[in-house]
Amino acid sequence: MLLIDSPSTNAYFNIASEEYLLTHFPTEDIFLLYVNAPSIIVGKFQNTLAEINLDYVREKEIKVVRRMSGGGTVYHDLGNLNFSFHTLLGQNDFGDFSVFTKPVLTMLNKLGVPAELKGRNDLLVDGKKFSGNAKLARHGKMIQHGTILLDSEMEVLADALKVNPLKFIDKAIKSTRSRVTNLIEYLPAETTTEQLKDWLREEILENNPQAEKYTLTPEDIAGIEKLQKEKYETWDWNFGFSPQYNFQKAVKIPAGFIEIHLDVVHGIIEKAKIFGDFFASQPIEDFESQLIGKKHDVSEIENLLKSIDLTAYFGKVTVEEIRELFV
């Protein structure tokens, strides 16, 4: 088994590293540890916009990254440790999460934390979740990865994942929001993610004495950064990969009541319909047609709004007021 500690706190890099290691180390067992700066990690089959508070995320410059595995959306920051096991497919039951959560539970139990596996894939302490886990099978290997909330900013977590469920009608898998807690409440106050890494590595080594530390080479880092740039930093992967959905929103502004309905496929607006009691000198259908083919992306829509005379369609309005219809 190779023990790898990521040199980066960039979520794009770390999520890309999972895929890189999967394809470039086809036969080796790997135990990867990483910590991400503030970021939201979205399950592969989820509708990203339906999982995040987009305005808050943009304001706080929180990265949004889609991972390879299914499951729900999670928030990462420097108070959260992430672990990832890579093994050959078929060595373990794919549906059993207990094998690779056991080292975490054993480590914590030794420290006096009454942690346990509950349900299919969550680790709880006193009925509150501190770790969610997900899996994927690909290229003859299996990855099981999970989070450990140590001292995460719970207010940011709550605000970043606070989305209005009435905006979206789709069949995408929705995250279940659980009661969560930080382990710092159960561990010495000075405990850091680095200390947690050390404890977890010690536990792994105790059961895998042949395991050895592996440092990512310059070639590895270059390969990960290439994948990061070409895939994990792109709008197409993080937002455009989302399943088909219908988006609807209404705003009340001085110019009147405006309601919008969008049909979005792979992040691209295919149909748009606007209703309301506003006064327009030009047919609203002309504005609707200009939305077709645009990404359901605030920046792209904002550029469109700035390029046309909105007063012809809505009366006395601002770009900012109409922009709010789309988020």
Coordinates of C-alpha atoms in Angstrom, one line a residue:
M1 CA 0.0 0.0 0.0
L2 CA 1.2 3.5 -0.9
L3 CA 0.6 6.3 1.6
I4 CA 0.2 9.6 -0.1
D5 CA -0.3 13.0 1.5
S6 CA -1.4 15.6 -1.0
P7 CA 0.9 18.7 -1.2
S8 CA -2.1 20.9 -2.1
T9 CA -5.2 22.4 -0.5
N10 CA -6.7 23.2 -3.9
A11 CA -9.9 21.2 -4.3
Y12 CA -9.5 21.1 -8.1
F13 CA -6.1 19.5 -7.7
N14 CA -7.1 17.0 -5.0
I15 CA -10.2 15.8 -6.8
A16 CA -8.2 15.5 -10.0
S17 CA -5.6 13.5 -8.1
E18 CA -8.1 10.8 -7.3
E19 CA -8.7 10.1 -11.0
Y20 CA -5.0 10.5 -11.9
L21 CA -4.0 7.9 -9.2
L22 CA -6.7 5.6 -10.4
T23 CA -5.4 5.5 -14.0
H24 CA -1.7 5.7 -13.3
F25 CA -1.4 3.2 -10.5
P26 CA -3.6 0.4 -11.8
T27 CA -2.5 -2.4 -9.4
E28 CA -1.3 -0.6 -6.3
D29 CA -3.4 -0.2 -3.1
I30 CA -3.3 3.5 -2.2
F31 CA -4.3 5.5 0.9
L32 CA -4.5 9.2 0.1
L33 CA -5.0 12.0 2.6
Y34 CA -5.8 15.6 1.6
V35 CA -7.3 18.8 3.0
N36 CA -9.1 21.3 0.8
A37 CA -9.5 25.1 1.2
P38 CA -13.1 26.1 1.2
S39 CA -14.9 24.2 -1.5
I40 CA -18.1 22.3 -2.3
I41 CA -17.7 18.8 -3.6
V42 CA -20.7 17.6 -5.7
G43 CA -21.7 14.0 -6.3
K44 CA -21.3 12.9 -9.9
F45 CA -25.0 12.5 -10.6
Q46 CA -26.3 15.6 -8.9
N47 CA -27.6 18.9 -10.3
T48 CA -25.0 21.3 -9.1
L49 CA -27.1 24.4 -9.0
A50 CA -29.8 22.6 -7.0
E51 CA -27.2 21.8 -4.3
I52 CA -25.5 25.1 -3.7
N53 CA -26.3 28.7 -2.7
L54 CA -24.8 30.2 -5.8
D55 CA -24.7 33.8 -4.7
Y56 CA -23.1 32.9 -1.4
V57 CA -20.6 30.6 -3.1
R58 CA -19.6 33.3 -5.6
E59 CA -19.3 36.0 -2.9
K60 CA -17.1 33.9 -0.7
E61 CA -15.1 32.5 -3.8
I62 CA -15.8 28.9 -2.7
K63 CA -14.7 26.4 -5.3
V64 CA -17.3 24.0 -6.7
V65 CA -16.0 20.7 -7.9
R66 CA -17.8 17.6 -9.2
R67 CA -16.2 14.3 -8.1
M68 CA -16.2 10.9 -9.9
S69 CA -18.3 9.1 -7.2
G70 CA -22.0 9.3 -6.5
G71 CA -23.6 10.3 -3.3
G72 CA -24.4 13.8 -1.9
T73 CA -22.8 17.2 -1.8
V74 CA -20.4 18.1 1.0
Y75 CA -18.5 21.2 2.1
H76 CA -14.8 21.1 2.7
D77 CA -12.5 23.6 4.4
L78 CA -9.2 23.5 6.3
G79 CA -10.9 22.0 9.3
N80 CA -11.9 18.9 7.4
L81 CA -9.7 15.9 6.6
N82 CA -10.4 13.8 3.6
F83 CA -9.2 10.2 3.2
S84 CA -9.3 7.9 0.1
F85 CA -8.7 4.2 -0.2
H86 CA -7.9 2.8 -3.7
T87 CA -8.0 -1.0 -4.0
L88 CA -8.4 -3.6 -6.7
L89 CA -12.0 -4.2 -7.6
G90 CA -13.4 -7.5 -6.3
Q91 CA -11.2 -7.7 -3.2
N92 CA -14.0 -6.3 -1.1
D93 CA -17.8 -6.2 -1.3
F94 CA -18.6 -3.0 -3.2
G95 CA -21.7 -2.3 -1.1
D96 CA -19.9 -2.7 2.3
F97 CA -18.5 0.6 3.7
S98 CA -17.4 -0.9 6.9
V99 CA -13.9 -2.2 5.8
F100 CA -12.5 1.2 5.0
T101 CA -14.3 3.2 7.7
K102 CA -13.0 0.8 10.3
P103 CA -9.5 2.4 10.6
V104 CA -11.2 5.8 11.2
L105 CA -13.5 4.3 13.9
T106 CA -10.7 2.3 15.6
M107 CA -8.5 5.4 15.7
L108 CA -11.2 7.5 17.2
N109 CA -12.4 4.9 19.6
K110 CA -8.9 4.6 20.9
L111 CA -9.0 8.3 21.6
G112 CA -12.2 8.0 23.6
V113 CA -14.6 9.2 20.8
P114 CA -17.8 7.1 20.7
A115 CA -17.9 7.0 16.9
E116 CA -19.8 4.4 14.9
L117 CA -20.9 3.5 11.4
K118 CA -24.7 4.1 11.0
G119 CA -26.8 3.3 8.0
R120 CA -25.0 2.6 4.8
N121 CA -22.1 5.1 4.7
D122 CA -22.2 7.7 7.5
L123 CA -20.0 7.9 10.6
L124 CA -21.8 9.3 13.7
V125 CA -21.0 10.4 17.2
D126 CA -23.9 10.9 19.6
G127 CA -26.3 10.7 16.7
K128 CA -24.6 13.4 14.7
K129 CA -22.8 12.9 11.5
F130 CA -19.1 13.8 11.2
S131 CA -18.2 11.7 8.1
G132 CA -19.9 10.9 4.9
N133 CA -18.4 8.3 2.5
A134 CA -18.8 7.5 -1.2
K135 CA -17.6 4.8 -3.6
L136 CA -16.9 4.2 -7.3
A137 CA -15.6 1.4 -9.4
R138 CA -13.6 2.1 -12.5
H139 CA -10.7 0.6 -14.6
G140 CA -10.7 -2.5 -12.4
K141 CA -10.2 -0.6 -9.2
M142 CA -12.5 0.7 -6.4
I143 CA -12.2 4.0 -4.5
Q144 CA -13.9 4.6 -1.2
H145 CA -13.4 8.1 0.1
G146 CA -14.8 10.1 3.0
T147 CA -14.6 13.2 5.1
I148 CA -13.8 13.8 8.7
L149 CA -15.2 17.0 10.2
L150 CA -12.7 18.1 12.8
D151 CA -13.1 21.9 13.1
S152 CA -15.0 23.0 10.1
E153 CA -16.9 26.3 9.9
M154 CA -20.4 25.1 10.4
E155 CA -22.0 28.5 9.6
V156 CA -20.3 28.6 6.2
L157 CA -21.2 24.9 5.6
A158 CA -24.9 25.7 6.3
D159 CA -25.0 28.9 4.2
A160 CA -23.1 27.4 1.3
L161 CA -25.5 24.5 1.0
K162 CA -28.7 26.4 1.6
V163 CA -30.7 26.3 -1.6
N164 CA -34.3 26.9 -2.4
P165 CA -35.7 23.5 -3.4
L166 CA -38.7 25.1 -5.1
K167 CA -36.5 26.5 -7.9
F168 CA -35.7 23.1 -9.5
I169 CA -37.8 20.3 -10.9
D170 CA -35.6 17.4 -11.9
K171 CA -34.8 13.7 -11.2
A172 CA -31.3 14.3 -10.0
I173 CA -30.2 12.7 -6.7
K174 CA -30.7 15.2 -3.9
S175 CA -28.4 15.4 -0.9
T176 CA -29.9 14.6 2.5
R177 CA -29.0 17.2 5.0
S178 CA -28.1 15.6 8.3
R179 CA -27.3 16.9 11.7
V180 CA -23.5 17.3 11.7
T181 CA -20.9 18.0 14.3
N182 CA -17.2 18.7 14.6
L183 CA -15.0 16.1 16.3
I184 CA -13.0 18.9 18.0
E185 CA -15.8 18.8 20.6
Y186 CA -14.6 15.3 21.5
L187 CA -10.9 15.7 21.1
P188 CA -8.2 17.9 22.8
A189 CA -8.8 21.5 21.8
E190 CA -5.4 21.8 20.1
T191 CA -6.0 18.9 17.7
T192 CA -5.3 19.8 14.1
T193 CA -5.9 18.1 10.8
E194 CA -2.2 17.4 10.6
Q195 CA -2.4 15.6 14.0
L196 CA -5.5 13.7 12.7
K197 CA -3.5 12.7 9.6
D198 CA -0.7 11.3 11.8
W199 CA -3.1 9.3 14.0
L200 CA -4.8 7.8 10.9
R201 CA -1.6 7.0 9.2
E202 CA -0.4 5.2 12.4
E203 CA -3.6 3.2 12.4
I204 CA -3.1 2.2 8.8
L205 CA 0.5 1.2 9.3
E206 CA -0.4 -0.9 12.3
N207 CA -2.6 -3.1 10.1
N208 CA -0.5 -2.7 6.9
P209 CA 3.1 -2.9 8.1
Q210 CA 4.4 -3.2 4.5
A211 CA 2.8 0.2 3.5
E212 CA 5.3 2.8 2.4
K213 CA 5.1 6.6 2.0
Y214 CA 5.0 7.8 -1.6
T215 CA 5.6 11.4 -2.5
L216 CA 4.0 12.7 -5.7
T217 CA 6.8 13.3 -8.3
P218 CA 7.0 16.4 -10.5
E219 CA 5.6 14.2 -13.3
D220 CA 2.7 13.1 -11.1
I221 CA 1.9 16.7 -10.2
A222 CA 2.2 17.8 -13.9
G223 CA -0.3 15.1 -14.8
I224 CA -2.7 16.0 -12.1
E225 CA -2.6 19.7 -13.0
K226 CA -3.2 18.8 -16.7
L227 CA -6.3 16.8 -15.7
Q228 CA -7.3 19.6 -13.3
K229 CA -7.2 22.2 -16.0
E230 CA -8.8 20.1 -18.8
K231 CA -11.6 18.7 -16.6
Y232 CA -12.0 19.6 -13.0
E233 CA -11.8 23.3 -13.4
T234 CA -14.2 23.5 -16.2
W235 CA -17.8 24.7 -16.2
D236 CA -18.7 21.8 -18.5
W237 CA -17.8 19.2 -15.8
N238 CA -18.8 21.0 -12.7
F239 CA -22.1 22.5 -13.9
G240 CA -22.8 21.4 -17.5
F241 CA -22.6 17.7 -16.6
S242 CA -25.8 18.2 -14.5
P243 CA -28.9 16.1 -15.5
Q244 CA -31.8 17.8 -17.3
Y245 CA -33.8 20.1 -15.1
N246 CA -36.5 22.7 -15.1
F247 CA -35.7 26.0 -13.3
Q248 CA -38.3 28.5 -12.1
K249 CA -38.0 31.7 -10.1
A250 CA -40.1 34.8 -9.5
V251 CA -39.0 38.3 -8.3
K252 CA -41.0 41.4 -7.3
I253 CA -39.2 44.6 -8.3
P254 CA -40.4 48.2 -8.8
A255 CA -41.1 47.5 -12.5
G256 CA -43.5 44.7 -11.5
F257 CA -43.7 40.9 -10.9
I258 CA -41.6 38.7 -13.1
E259 CA -41.5 34.9 -13.3
I260 CA -39.2 32.8 -15.4
H261 CA -39.3 29.1 -16.4
L262 CA -36.3 27.5 -18.0
D263 CA -35.7 24.0 -19.5
V264 CA -32.0 23.2 -19.1
V265 CA -30.2 20.2 -20.7
H266 CA -26.5 19.6 -19.8
G267 CA -26.4 23.2 -18.4
I268 CA -27.6 24.8 -21.7
I269 CA -31.0 26.7 -21.8
E270 CA -33.2 25.0 -24.4
K271 CA -36.5 26.7 -23.6
A272 CA -37.4 29.9 -21.8
K273 CA -40.8 31.4 -20.8
I274 CA -41.3 34.6 -18.9
F275 CA -44.6 35.8 -17.2
G276 CA -45.5 38.8 -15.2
D277 CA -47.3 42.1 -14.8
F278 CA -44.5 44.3 -16.2
F279 CA -44.9 46.6 -19.2
A280 CA -42.8 45.9 -22.4
S281 CA -42.5 47.9 -25.6
Q282 CA -41.0 44.9 -27.4
P283 CA -42.3 41.3 -27.5
I284 CA -40.9 39.4 -24.5
E285 CA -40.6 36.4 -26.9
D286 CA -37.6 38.3 -28.5
F287 CA -35.8 38.3 -25.1
E288 CA -36.7 34.6 -24.5
S289 CA -35.2 33.6 -27.8
Q290 CA -31.9 35.3 -26.9
L291 CA -31.6 33.0 -23.9
I292 CA -31.8 29.8 -26.0
G293 CA -28.4 28.2 -26.3
K294 CA -26.9 30.1 -23.4
K295 CA -25.3 28.4 -20.5
H296 CA -27.4 28.6 -17.3
D297 CA -24.4 30.4 -15.8
V298 CA -24.6 33.7 -14.1
S299 CA -21.6 35.2 -15.8
E300 CA -22.7 34.3 -19.3
I301 CA -26.3 35.5 -18.7
E302 CA -25.0 38.7 -17.1
N303 CA -23.0 39.4 -20.2
L304 CA -26.1 39.0 -22.3
L305 CA -28.2 41.3 -20.1
K306 CA -25.5 44.0 -20.4
S307 CA -25.6 43.7 -24.1
I308 CA -29.3 44.5 -24.7
D309 CA -31.8 47.2 -23.8
L310 CA -33.7 45.5 -20.9
T311 CA -36.1 48.5 -20.6
A312 CA -37.6 47.5 -23.9
Y313 CA -38.7 44.2 -22.4
F314 CA -39.4 45.0 -18.7
G315 CA -39.7 48.7 -18.3
K316 CA -37.4 50.6 -15.9
V317 CA -35.2 47.8 -14.6
T318 CA -31.5 47.2 -13.9
V319 CA -29.2 44.4 -15.0
E320 CA -28.9 43.3 -11.3
E321 CA -32.7 43.0 -10.9
I322 CA -33.1 40.8 -14.0
R323 CA -30.0 38.8 -13.1
E324 CA -31.7 37.7 -9.9
L325 CA -34.2 35.8 -12.0
F326 CA -31.5 33.3 -13.0
V327 CA -29.9 32.3 -9.6

